[in-house]
């Protein structure tokens, strides 16, 4: 696999094979036959000291492919094709937005206060200023400052960093598009993203019906991007799929908890029978006093038992903590039972708004293959958006799900500094992931930000959806990898 250069005319042999007839340039010194020196018209420009992949087997090991992407691109033409499609998709997005009056800007990656999303940040330190800093989790608050400054339409295709888990759909470093338009709202941004994704799909993929049936794990999946895309409120969608009528005051109350818990939990097991077996073990452990649950969680378990018509736990089921029982292998191990108990306790500890979001994210979102704008999301979990005019319990937003994941959020942006400060301080969730109160951003809102629509679009997830890639690592040239031991 050495790199060589050959100088000479291009022609074909008697058998029709394209060949370069090597000969030295006219002005090069002549080398006599047999003399020391390079072969006339032929030179090695780079030696390859590492063995290339096997010609027949190629490079197939995923771990090696991701670590040695430079070899993966050479050995597997489909990988190079995917990389070229990524370039084309991002270029098409830029052209689309510029054609509609948006200007591309750059905002800081190092920030003194992390904001714009609920996520755990990476921390660093600037030595010269002795200043703790964060790698940005989102550019939102700086892009909104530019709306205050008088730029009516701005966008940034940016690198974001979130100190969270790694999965087939999550990478700590990822690419996000964010765009903001003065005097817009979530509906204008929904129209924008719908038209933009369809335009990009037609340009790069050749159409709006994407058949990924050949990709491993897709089970013949087809994604239909044909417009118009569905718009439905989160509560209505949950009721449609689970028959749970959301109650903002009671949440999972006595009449609905069994159904909702069953639907939530069964999605985490291979089958309803597996859930039934684990639930039986949990019930016996609970009745034996091995695990203490509060009254509400205990009542929920009983309702699940009634809903599943579970029999009383029999002798064939061992207690979770019984390490000496010889029949242990025939029953579900304690990690499954502990996980189930933890999930029940977690769900029952949430507010009604959080419970609605949890049921949607665990059960509904993974089933949304064709594009769906999920609207009217509980406002307590979205502090940067306006509330709906007709019901301030819900935020005036959309969450766009395609191919089973959220691919784009869009907001009617909040521009009241007093309400924004209040919602920053009241937001719910993990303390480590809460947005800090950015006083300078609040001061910018006091200067005056026009009403606006804003949207984000996960570029990596978009590319996965358009190309049928099964892992985010496939669409990132150099994904983060754990160091080899």
Short mmCIF file of C-alpha atoms in Angstrom, two decimals, residues 126-462:
data_model
loop_
_atom_site.label_atom_id
_atom_site.label_comp_id
_atom_site.label_asym_id
_atom_site.label_seq_id
_atom_site.Cartn_x
_atom_site.Cartn_y
_atom_site.Cartn_z
CA UNK A 126 -8.24 29.05 32.33
CA UNK A 127 -4.86 29.46 34.01
CA UNK A 128 -4.04 33.04 32.98
CA UNK A 129 -7.34 34.42 34.31
CA UNK A 130 -7.62 31.80 37.09
CA UNK A 131 -11.17 31.27 35.87
CA UNK A 132 -13.29 28.09 35.98
CA UNK A 133 -15.00 27.51 32.65
CA UNK A 134 -17.42 25.08 31.00
CA UNK A 135 -17.48 23.59 27.54
CA UNK A 136 -20.79 24.72 26.11
CA UNK A 137 -23.79 22.44 26.25
CA UNK A 138 -25.76 24.70 23.86
CA UNK A 139 -25.26 28.07 22.08
CA UNK A 140 -28.84 29.24 22.73
CA UNK A 141 -28.28 32.08 25.17
CA UNK A 142 -25.61 33.71 22.98
CA UNK A 143 -27.68 33.39 19.82
CA UNK A 144 -30.56 35.11 21.61
CA UNK A 145 -28.21 37.93 22.55
CA UNK A 146 -27.76 38.49 18.81
CA UNK A 147 -31.55 38.85 18.42
CA UNK A 148 -31.32 41.56 21.07
CA UNK A 149 -28.52 43.16 19.03
CA UNK A 150 -30.79 43.43 15.99
CA UNK A 151 -29.86 40.39 13.89
CA UNK A 152 -33.28 39.09 12.79
CA UNK A 153 -32.30 35.58 11.65
CA UNK A 154 -29.25 33.73 12.93
CA UNK A 155 -28.03 30.14 12.95
CA UNK A 156 -25.00 28.17 14.07
CA UNK A 157 -23.89 24.64 13.25
CA UNK A 158 -21.91 24.02 16.39
CA UNK A 159 -20.12 21.44 18.48
CA UNK A 160 -21.72 20.83 21.87
CA UNK A 161 -20.30 18.91 24.82
CA UNK A 162 -22.32 17.08 27.46
CA UNK A 163 -20.73 15.05 30.24
CA UNK A 164 -23.21 12.21 30.04
CA UNK A 165 -23.48 8.61 28.92
CA UNK A 166 -22.42 7.01 25.65
CA UNK A 167 -24.90 4.96 23.64
CA UNK A 168 -25.75 4.20 20.00
CA UNK A 169 -27.53 7.59 19.96
CA UNK A 170 -25.41 9.63 22.35
CA UNK A 171 -21.84 10.90 22.11
CA UNK A 172 -20.33 13.39 24.59
CA UNK A 173 -19.28 15.63 21.66
CA UNK A 174 -21.91 16.14 18.99
CA UNK A 175 -23.04 18.54 16.27
CA UNK A 176 -26.17 20.64 16.65
CA UNK A 177 -27.89 23.20 14.47
CA UNK A 178 -29.66 26.04 16.28
CA UNK A 179 -31.59 28.76 14.46
CA UNK A 180 -33.60 31.76 15.70
CA UNK A 181 -35.95 34.08 13.84
CA UNK A 182 -37.38 37.32 15.26
CA UNK A 183 -41.18 37.55 15.24
CA UNK A 184 -41.57 33.80 14.78
CA UNK A 185 -42.94 31.09 17.07
CA UNK A 186 -42.84 27.31 17.40
CA UNK A 187 -45.20 26.93 14.45
CA UNK A 188 -43.02 28.93 12.06
CA UNK A 189 -39.99 26.93 13.22
CA UNK A 190 -41.87 23.65 12.72
CA UNK A 191 -42.64 24.71 9.15
CA UNK A 192 -38.98 25.63 8.69
CA UNK A 193 -37.55 22.34 9.93
CA UNK A 194 -40.16 20.28 8.07
CA UNK A 195 -39.41 21.97 4.77
CA UNK A 196 -35.65 21.93 5.38
CA UNK A 197 -35.44 18.21 6.21
CA UNK A 198 -37.59 17.33 3.20
CA UNK A 199 -35.46 19.52 0.93
CA UNK A 200 -32.23 17.94 2.20
CA UNK A 201 -33.68 14.41 1.87
CA UNK A 202 -34.66 15.02 -1.75
CA UNK A 203 -31.26 16.52 -2.60
CA UNK A 204 -29.06 13.96 -0.87
CA UNK A 205 -31.22 10.81 -0.64
CA UNK A 206 -33.26 11.22 -3.81
CA UNK A 207 -36.71 11.19 -2.22
CA UNK A 208 -38.90 11.39 0.88
CA UNK A 209 -39.49 7.67 1.43
CA UNK A 210 -36.38 6.20 3.06
CA UNK A 211 -36.14 2.42 3.00
CA UNK A 212 -33.57 1.19 5.51
CA UNK A 213 -34.61 -2.43 5.33
CA UNK A 214 -31.11 -3.54 4.39
CA UNK A 215 -29.55 -2.15 7.56
CA UNK A 216 -29.00 -4.57 10.42
CA UNK A 217 -31.56 -4.20 13.20
CA UNK A 218 -34.03 -2.09 11.23
CA UNK A 219 -36.41 -4.99 10.42
CA UNK A 220 -37.35 -3.59 7.04
CA UNK A 221 -37.93 -0.11 8.47
CA UNK A 222 -39.25 2.56 6.14
CA UNK A 223 -39.43 6.24 7.10
CA UNK A 224 -41.97 8.34 5.22
CA UNK A 225 -41.12 12.06 5.27
CA UNK A 226 -44.02 13.02 3.04
CA UNK A 227 -45.63 16.27 4.17
CA UNK A 228 -47.60 17.33 6.15
CA UNK A 229 -46.08 15.90 9.32
CA UNK A 230 -48.39 15.04 12.20
CA UNK A 231 -48.86 17.50 15.09
CA UNK A 232 -50.31 16.16 18.36
CA UNK A 233 -50.14 17.18 22.03
CA UNK A 234 -48.12 15.00 24.41
CA UNK A 235 -51.09 14.23 26.66
CA UNK A 236 -53.30 13.28 23.70
CA UNK A 237 -50.58 11.04 22.26
CA UNK A 238 -50.06 9.26 25.58
CA UNK A 239 -53.81 8.75 25.98
CA UNK A 240 -54.03 7.44 22.40
CA UNK A 241 -51.31 4.86 22.95
CA UNK A 242 -51.85 3.89 26.63
CA UNK A 243 -55.45 4.89 27.40
CA UNK A 244 -54.11 6.87 30.36
CA UNK A 245 -55.97 10.17 30.70
CA UNK A 246 -53.42 12.59 32.13
CA UNK A 247 -54.46 14.33 35.35
CA UNK A 248 -52.24 17.32 36.12
CA UNK A 249 -53.25 17.28 39.79
CA UNK A 250 -53.15 13.57 40.60
CA UNK A 251 -50.80 12.14 38.01
CA UNK A 252 -50.69 8.36 38.37
CA UNK A 253 -53.58 8.15 40.81
CA UNK A 254 -55.33 5.03 42.13
CA UNK A 255 -57.41 4.51 39.03
CA UNK A 256 -54.58 4.68 36.49
CA UNK A 257 -51.33 3.75 38.21
CA UNK A 258 -51.57 0.03 37.48
CA UNK A 259 -52.05 0.54 33.77
CA UNK A 260 -49.40 3.25 33.46
CA UNK A 261 -46.82 1.37 35.53
CA UNK A 262 -47.38 -1.78 33.52
CA UNK A 263 -46.96 0.06 30.23
CA UNK A 264 -43.86 1.84 31.47
CA UNK A 265 -42.15 -1.22 32.83
CA UNK A 266 -43.03 -3.80 30.20
CA UNK A 267 -40.99 -1.83 27.69
CA UNK A 268 -37.87 -2.66 29.69
CA UNK A 269 -38.35 -6.42 29.51
CA UNK A 270 -38.30 -8.84 26.61
CA UNK A 271 -41.94 -9.83 27.03
CA UNK A 272 -44.95 -9.41 29.27
CA UNK A 273 -44.31 -12.92 30.63
CA UNK A 274 -40.84 -11.86 31.76
CA UNK A 275 -42.36 -8.86 33.50
CA UNK A 276 -44.95 -11.10 35.16
CA UNK A 277 -42.24 -13.37 36.53
CA UNK A 278 -40.19 -10.50 37.89
CA UNK A 279 -43.27 -8.82 39.37
CA UNK A 280 -44.15 -12.07 41.16
CA UNK A 281 -40.69 -12.12 42.70
CA UNK A 282 -41.01 -8.48 43.73
CA UNK A 283 -44.38 -9.12 45.33
CA UNK A 284 -43.07 -12.02 47.39
CA UNK A 285 -40.00 -10.05 48.44
CA UNK A 286 -42.21 -7.14 49.43
CA UNK A 287 -44.60 -9.33 51.38
CA UNK A 288 -41.67 -10.95 53.19
CA UNK A 289 -40.39 -7.60 54.35
CA UNK A 290 -37.08 -7.94 52.52
CA UNK A 291 -37.61 -4.61 50.78
CA UNK A 292 -39.42 -1.70 52.39
CA UNK A 293 -41.60 0.42 50.09
CA UNK A 294 -43.65 3.46 50.98
CA UNK A 295 -47.41 3.11 51.05
CA UNK A 296 -47.90 4.68 47.63
CA UNK A 297 -45.39 2.39 45.91
CA UNK A 298 -46.83 -0.63 47.72
CA UNK A 299 -50.31 0.31 46.54
CA UNK A 300 -49.02 0.71 42.98
CA UNK A 301 -47.49 -2.77 43.06
CA UNK A 302 -50.80 -4.24 44.19
CA UNK A 303 -52.60 -2.50 41.34
CA UNK A 304 -50.07 -3.90 38.86
CA UNK A 305 -50.67 -7.34 40.34
CA UNK A 306 -54.42 -6.95 39.85
CA UNK A 307 -54.00 -5.61 36.32
CA UNK A 308 -51.78 -8.56 35.31
CA UNK A 309 -53.96 -11.02 37.21
CA UNK A 310 -50.86 -12.39 38.90
CA UNK A 311 -51.27 -15.38 41.22
CA UNK A 312 -49.88 -15.30 44.72
CA UNK A 313 -46.13 -15.92 44.74
CA UNK A 314 -45.47 -19.67 45.01
CA UNK A 315 -42.70 -21.74 46.47
CA UNK A 316 -41.04 -22.00 43.05
CA UNK A 317 -40.06 -18.32 43.35
CA UNK A 318 -37.15 -17.62 45.68
CA UNK A 319 -36.79 -14.57 47.86
CA UNK A 320 -34.53 -11.92 46.40
CA UNK A 321 -32.02 -12.07 49.24
CA UNK A 322 -31.99 -15.86 49.67
CA UNK A 323 -28.43 -16.64 48.54
CA UNK A 324 -28.49 -20.29 49.67
CA UNK A 325 -31.51 -21.58 47.75
CA UNK A 326 -30.44 -24.33 45.35
CA UNK A 327 -33.11 -23.42 42.82
CA UNK A 328 -31.93 -19.85 42.41
CA UNK A 329 -30.87 -20.37 38.81
CA UNK A 330 -34.43 -21.23 37.88
CA UNK A 331 -35.68 -17.83 38.94
CA UNK A 332 -35.04 -14.22 38.02
CA UNK A 333 -31.87 -12.87 39.62
CA UNK A 334 -32.00 -10.01 42.12
CA UNK A 335 -30.71 -7.27 39.76
CA UNK A 336 -33.94 -7.48 37.73
CA UNK A 337 -36.06 -7.30 40.87
CA UNK A 338 -34.03 -4.45 42.33
CA UNK A 339 -34.26 -2.57 39.05
CA UNK A 340 -38.02 -2.98 38.97
CA UNK A 341 -38.42 -1.76 42.54
CA UNK A 342 -36.18 1.23 41.81
CA UNK A 343 -38.19 2.09 38.69
CA UNK A 344 -41.49 1.94 40.56
CA UNK A 345 -40.11 4.12 43.34
CA UNK A 346 -38.68 6.58 40.82
CA UNK A 347 -41.93 6.87 38.86
CA UNK A 348 -44.10 7.36 41.94
CA UNK A 349 -41.75 10.08 43.28
CA UNK A 350 -42.14 12.26 40.18
CA UNK A 351 -44.53 15.16 39.76
CA UNK A 352 -47.48 14.62 37.39
CA UNK A 353 -45.68 16.68 34.70
CA UNK A 354 -42.55 14.54 35.05
CA UNK A 355 -44.63 11.35 35.00
CA UNK A 356 -46.26 12.37 31.73
CA UNK A 357 -42.86 13.09 30.19
CA UNK A 358 -41.43 9.83 31.53
CA UNK A 359 -44.26 7.71 30.09
CA UNK A 360 -43.92 9.51 26.73
CA UNK A 361 -40.14 9.12 26.55
CA UNK A 362 -40.07 5.49 27.70
CA UNK A 363 -43.07 4.18 25.78
CA UNK A 364 -44.19 6.46 23.00
CA UNK A 365 -41.15 8.18 21.54
CA UNK A 366 -39.36 4.94 20.51
CA UNK A 367 -42.40 3.99 18.41
CA UNK A 368 -42.57 7.25 16.42
CA UNK A 369 -40.85 6.27 13.17
CA UNK A 370 -42.52 8.73 10.79
CA UNK A 371 -42.13 12.43 11.68
CA UNK A 372 -44.34 13.61 14.57
CA UNK A 373 -44.39 17.06 16.16
CA UNK A 374 -45.29 16.46 19.82
CA UNK A 375 -46.68 19.72 21.21
CA UNK A 376 -47.87 21.16 24.52
CA UNK A 377 -45.12 19.73 26.72
CA UNK A 378 -45.36 20.44 30.50
CA UNK A 379 -43.84 23.88 31.02
CA UNK A 380 -41.97 23.12 34.25
CA UNK A 381 -39.35 21.13 32.35
CA UNK A 382 -38.78 23.79 29.66
CA UNK A 383 -37.78 27.05 31.37
CA UNK A 384 -36.69 28.89 28.17
CA UNK A 385 -40.03 28.73 26.35
CA UNK A 386 -43.25 30.71 26.57
CA UNK A 387 -46.32 29.07 28.07
CA UNK A 388 -49.40 28.36 25.97
CA UNK A 389 -51.80 31.30 25.99
CA UNK A 390 -54.85 29.13 26.64
CA UNK A 391 -53.21 27.00 29.37
CA UNK A 392 -50.00 28.04 31.09
CA UNK A 393 -49.45 24.51 32.45
CA UNK A 394 -48.01 23.63 29.04
CA UNK A 395 -45.13 25.20 27.09
CA UNK A 396 -45.67 26.56 23.58
CA UNK A 397 -43.20 24.17 21.97
CA UNK A 398 -42.74 21.12 19.80
CA UNK A 399 -40.54 18.05 20.12
CA UNK A 400 -39.98 16.45 16.72
CA UNK A 401 -39.50 12.68 16.85
CA UNK A 402 -38.37 10.67 13.82
CA UNK A 403 -37.01 7.13 13.74
CA UNK A 404 -37.80 6.63 17.42
CA UNK A 405 -35.79 9.54 18.85
CA UNK A 406 -36.15 13.25 19.41
CA UNK A 407 -34.39 14.97 16.55
CA UNK A 408 -35.46 18.61 16.98
CA UNK A 409 -37.01 20.81 19.68
CA UNK A 410 -38.64 24.12 18.74
CA UNK A 411 -39.91 26.94 20.96
CA UNK A 412 -41.89 30.10 21.05
CA UNK A 413 -39.01 31.79 22.86
CA UNK A 414 -39.55 33.42 26.24
CA UNK A 415 -38.51 37.09 26.14
CA UNK A 416 -39.83 38.41 29.47
CA UNK A 417 -36.80 38.79 31.80
CA UNK A 418 -38.82 38.56 35.03
CA UNK A 419 -40.64 35.40 33.99
CA UNK A 420 -37.38 33.96 32.64
CA UNK A 421 -35.60 34.51 35.95
CA UNK A 422 -38.50 32.94 37.84
CA UNK A 423 -38.53 29.87 35.58
CA UNK A 424 -34.76 29.45 35.84
CA UNK A 425 -35.11 29.29 39.61
CA UNK A 426 -38.12 26.95 39.54
CA UNK A 427 -36.93 24.42 36.97
CA UNK A 428 -37.07 20.79 38.00
CA UNK A 429 -34.68 17.92 37.50
CA UNK A 430 -31.26 16.69 38.53
CA UNK A 431 -29.39 19.41 40.44
CA UNK A 432 -26.22 18.70 38.45
CA UNK A 433 -28.07 19.27 35.19
CA UNK A 434 -30.00 22.43 36.06
CA UNK A 435 -29.17 25.54 34.12
CA UNK A 436 -27.40 28.21 36.12
CA UNK A 437 -28.98 31.66 36.30
CA UNK A 438 -27.13 33.72 33.70
CA UNK A 439 -27.50 37.29 34.98
CA UNK A 440 -25.93 38.79 31.86
CA UNK A 441 -28.47 36.97 29.68
CA UNK A 442 -31.29 38.31 31.86
CA UNK A 443 -29.83 41.80 31.45
CA UNK A 444 -29.84 41.29 27.67
CA UNK A 445 -33.55 40.41 27.86
CA UNK A 446 -34.12 43.62 29.82
CA UNK A 447 -32.60 45.55 26.91
CA UNK A 448 -35.32 43.95 24.79
CA UNK A 449 -35.50 40.78 22.73
CA UNK A 450 -38.22 40.60 20.08
CA UNK A 451 -40.67 37.71 20.20
CA UNK A 452 -38.98 34.87 18.34
CA UNK A 453 -39.12 31.27 17.27
CA UNK A 454 -36.14 29.02 17.89
CA UNK A 455 -35.22 25.49 16.91
CA UNK A 456 -32.47 22.96 17.41
CA UNK A 457 -31.68 20.02 15.14
CA UNK A 458 -29.36 17.16 16.06
CA UNK A 459 -27.15 16.86 12.98
CA UNK A 460 -25.77 13.44 13.91
CA UNK A 461 -29.23 11.98 14.53
CA UNK A 462 -30.52 13.56 11.33
#
